[in-house]
Amino acid sequence: MLRKVWESGPLRWGLALGWMGLIFYLSSQHSFPFLDGRWYDDLRDIAGHFTVYAVLAVLWERASAYAGVRQATRWAFIIAVLYGVSDEFHQSFVPGRTPDILDIATDAAGAAFGLWLMSRVQLRRRRVESPDRGAA
């Protein structure tokens, strides 16, 4: 049942667009109380960007692939990076926030990693589902 729900195209697109909405909401916040300027808070910021954009790229790839988009992985990466650029531009209008090229680089690295990891998981899944035909 759950697998059938996940196979729904509208749900896949809704998750991708909803995730973008969450990113926009978070970017609209003028500050985050849990980030107070310590050195490890910068690591949390980097990890946050990396993870959020890894998820975004995977959601876009899954929705695009389901819709039959050719080169869905490439397009998912491009969309994630462009959204990261637009997010930094958006932050330039939020009091207390500033755009940062390092954030864009981290977003791109996260998107690339997410798509790479997804491809590895899919490859492993295919190997498990269709064992080697040469084995007797």
mmCIF file of C-alpha atoms in Angstrom:
data_model
loop_
_atom_site.group_PDB
_atom_site.id
_atom_site.type_symbol
_atom_site.label_atom_id
_atom_site.label_comp_id
_atom_site.label_asym_id
_atom_site.label_seq_id
_atom_site.Cartn_x
_atom_site.Cartn_y
_atom_site.Cartn_z
ATOM 1 C CA MET A 1 0.000 0.000 0.000
ATOM 2 C CA LEU A 2 2.723 2.484 0.990
ATOM 3 C CA ARG A 3 4.706 1.642 -2.135
ATOM 4 C CA LYS A 4 1.624 2.293 -4.262
ATOM 5 C CA VAL A 5 1.160 5.717 -2.627
ATOM 6 C CA TRP A 6 4.826 6.561 -3.291
ATOM 7 C CA GLU A 7 4.383 5.582 -6.941
ATOM 8 C CA SER A 8 1.918 8.463 -7.302
ATOM 9 C CA GLY A 9 3.249 11.183 -9.597
ATOM 10 C CA PRO A 10 1.422 14.038 -7.848
ATOM 11 C CA LEU A 11 2.854 12.972 -4.498
ATOM 12 C CA ARG A 12 6.387 12.985 -5.909
ATOM 13 C CA TRP A 13 5.951 16.474 -7.359
ATOM 14 C CA GLY A 14 4.262 17.631 -4.161
ATOM 15 C CA LEU A 15 7.186 16.439 -2.054
ATOM 16 C CA ALA A 16 9.719 18.209 -4.287
ATOM 17 C CA LEU A 17 7.757 21.465 -4.303
ATOM 18 C CA GLY A 18 6.974 21.202 -0.595
ATOM 19 C CA TRP A 19 10.667 20.741 0.173
ATOM 20 C CA MET A 20 11.415 23.878 -1.827
ATOM 21 C CA GLY A 21 8.776 25.688 0.215
ATOM 22 C CA LEU A 22 10.448 24.544 3.437
ATOM 23 C CA ILE A 23 13.804 25.835 2.199
ATOM 24 C CA PHE A 24 12.195 29.176 1.307
ATOM 25 C CA TYR A 25 10.588 29.396 4.749
ATOM 26 C CA LEU A 26 13.870 28.655 6.515
ATOM 27 C CA SER A 27 15.654 31.241 4.366
ATOM 28 C CA SER A 28 13.082 33.832 5.370
ATOM 29 C CA GLN A 29 14.045 33.565 9.036
ATOM 30 C CA HIS A 30 16.274 36.432 10.154
ATOM 31 C CA SER A 31 18.124 34.208 12.620
ATOM 32 C CA PHE A 32 18.263 30.742 14.071
ATOM 33 C CA PRO A 33 18.485 30.608 17.870
ATOM 34 C CA PHE A 34 20.464 27.369 17.792
ATOM 35 C CA LEU A 35 23.203 28.986 15.669
ATOM 36 C CA ASP A 36 24.883 31.513 17.899
ATOM 37 C CA GLY A 37 28.253 32.049 16.238
ATOM 38 C CA ARG A 38 30.431 29.336 17.726
ATOM 39 C CA TRP A 39 32.812 27.584 15.331
ATOM 40 C CA TYR A 40 30.797 24.362 15.344
ATOM 41 C CA ASP A 41 27.674 26.316 14.427
ATOM 42 C CA ASP A 42 29.311 26.973 11.050
ATOM 43 C CA LEU A 43 29.693 23.211 10.668
ATOM 44 C CA ARG A 44 25.990 22.771 11.423
ATOM 45 C CA ASP A 45 25.173 25.411 8.814
ATOM 46 C CA ILE A 46 27.303 23.628 6.201
ATOM 47 C CA ALA A 47 25.851 20.230 7.114
ATOM 48 C CA GLY A 48 22.363 21.705 6.933
ATOM 49 C CA HIS A 49 22.877 23.121 3.439
ATOM 50 C CA PHE A 50 24.514 19.896 2.278
ATOM 51 C CA THR A 51 21.701 17.701 3.576
ATOM 52 C CA VAL A 52 18.780 19.897 2.536
ATOM 53 C CA TYR A 53 20.023 20.158 -1.048
ATOM 54 C CA ALA A 54 20.891 16.451 -1.224
ATOM 55 C CA VAL A 55 17.256 15.705 -0.385
ATOM 56 C CA LEU A 56 16.000 18.352 -2.829
ATOM 57 C CA ALA A 57 17.996 16.898 -5.728
ATOM 58 C CA VAL A 58 16.801 13.350 -4.990
ATOM 59 C CA LEU A 59 13.166 14.457 -4.759
ATOM 60 C CA TRP A 60 13.428 16.273 -8.091
ATOM 61 C CA GLU A 61 15.148 13.298 -9.721
ATOM 62 C CA ARG A 62 12.466 10.885 -8.537
ATOM 63 C CA ALA A 63 9.629 13.151 -9.702
ATOM 64 C CA SER A 64 11.300 13.879 -13.031
ATOM 65 C CA ALA A 65 12.178 10.250 -13.715
ATOM 66 C CA TYR A 66 8.605 9.211 -12.924
ATOM 67 C CA ALA A 67 7.367 11.807 -15.420
ATOM 68 C CA GLY A 68 9.700 10.404 -18.085
ATOM 69 C CA VAL A 69 12.041 13.397 -18.229
ATOM 70 C CA ARG A 70 15.163 12.504 -20.167
ATOM 71 C CA GLN A 71 18.372 12.964 -18.185
ATOM 72 C CA ALA A 72 16.378 13.400 -14.994
ATOM 73 C CA THR A 73 19.491 13.230 -12.817
ATOM 74 C CA ARG A 74 21.207 16.032 -14.700
ATOM 75 C CA TRP A 75 18.090 18.197 -14.562
ATOM 76 C CA ALA A 76 17.614 17.502 -10.865
ATOM 77 C CA PHE A 77 21.163 18.678 -10.180
ATOM 78 C CA ILE A 78 20.709 21.824 -12.267
ATOM 79 C CA ILE A 79 17.388 22.659 -10.600
ATOM 80 C CA ALA A 80 18.841 22.143 -7.113
ATOM 81 C CA VAL A 81 21.833 24.386 -7.821
ATOM 82 C CA LEU A 82 19.709 27.096 -9.444
ATOM 83 C CA TYR A 83 17.353 26.974 -6.482
ATOM 84 C CA GLY A 84 20.371 27.370 -4.202
ATOM 85 C CA VAL A 85 21.413 30.464 -6.168
ATOM 86 C CA SER A 86 17.890 31.883 -5.961
ATOM 87 C CA ASP A 87 17.838 31.099 -2.236
ATOM 88 C CA GLU A 88 20.984 33.129 -1.657
ATOM 89 C CA PHE A 89 19.500 36.000 -3.679
ATOM 90 C CA HIS A 90 16.338 35.756 -1.576
ATOM 91 C CA GLN A 91 18.426 35.960 1.597
ATOM 92 C CA SER A 92 19.879 39.276 0.450
ATOM 93 C CA PHE A 93 16.446 40.783 1.177
ATOM 94 C CA VAL A 94 16.042 39.204 4.629
ATOM 95 C CA PRO A 95 17.240 41.370 7.526
ATOM 96 C CA GLY A 96 20.124 39.708 9.338
ATOM 97 C CA ARG A 97 20.916 37.360 6.438
ATOM 98 C CA THR A 98 23.501 37.696 3.706
ATOM 99 C CA PRO A 99 24.155 35.697 0.561
ATOM 100 C CA ASP A 100 27.235 33.478 0.617
ATOM 101 C CA ILE A 101 28.969 31.795 -2.323
ATOM 102 C CA LEU A 102 30.143 29.034 0.056
ATOM 103 C CA ASP A 103 26.497 28.151 0.683
ATOM 104 C CA ILE A 104 25.937 27.729 -3.068
ATOM 105 C CA ALA A 105 29.009 25.490 -3.334
ATOM 106 C CA THR A 106 27.779 23.452 -0.364
ATOM 107 C CA ASP A 107 24.311 23.189 -1.925
ATOM 108 C CA ALA A 108 25.845 21.899 -5.174
ATOM 109 C CA ALA A 109 28.045 19.401 -3.341
ATOM 110 C CA GLY A 110 25.049 18.159 -1.349
ATOM 111 C CA ALA A 111 22.939 17.794 -4.508
ATOM 112 C CA ALA A 112 25.713 15.868 -6.268
ATOM 113 C CA PHE A 113 26.243 13.602 -3.273
ATOM 114 C CA GLY A 114 22.521 12.923 -2.864
ATOM 115 C CA LEU A 115 22.174 11.948 -6.513
ATOM 116 C CA TRP A 116 25.313 9.804 -6.383
ATOM 117 C CA LEU A 117 24.123 8.028 -3.244
ATOM 118 C CA MET A 118 20.687 7.447 -4.772
ATOM 119 C CA SER A 119 22.287 5.912 -7.880
ATOM 120 C CA ARG A 120 24.365 3.566 -5.706
ATOM 121 C CA VAL A 121 21.274 2.465 -3.753
ATOM 122 C CA GLN A 122 19.340 1.868 -6.979
ATOM 123 C CA LEU A 123 22.213 -0.150 -8.446
ATOM 124 C CA ARG A 124 22.426 -2.305 -5.331
ATOM 125 C CA ARG A 125 18.645 -2.783 -5.335
ATOM 126 C CA ARG A 126 18.707 -3.917 -8.977
ATOM 127 C CA ARG A 127 21.441 -6.429 -8.190
ATOM 128 C CA VAL A 128 19.406 -7.863 -5.316
ATOM 129 C CA GLU A 129 16.160 -8.005 -7.309
ATOM 130 C CA SER A 130 17.752 -9.691 -10.344
ATOM 131 C CA PRO A 131 20.512 -12.059 -9.212
ATOM 132 C CA ASP A 132 23.205 -13.097 -11.630
ATOM 133 C CA ARG A 133 21.687 -15.321 -14.307
ATOM 134 C CA GLY A 134 24.946 -17.227 -14.702
ATOM 135 C CA ALA A 135 24.684 -18.765 -11.235
ATOM 136 C CA ALA A 136 23.119 -22.203 -11.177
#
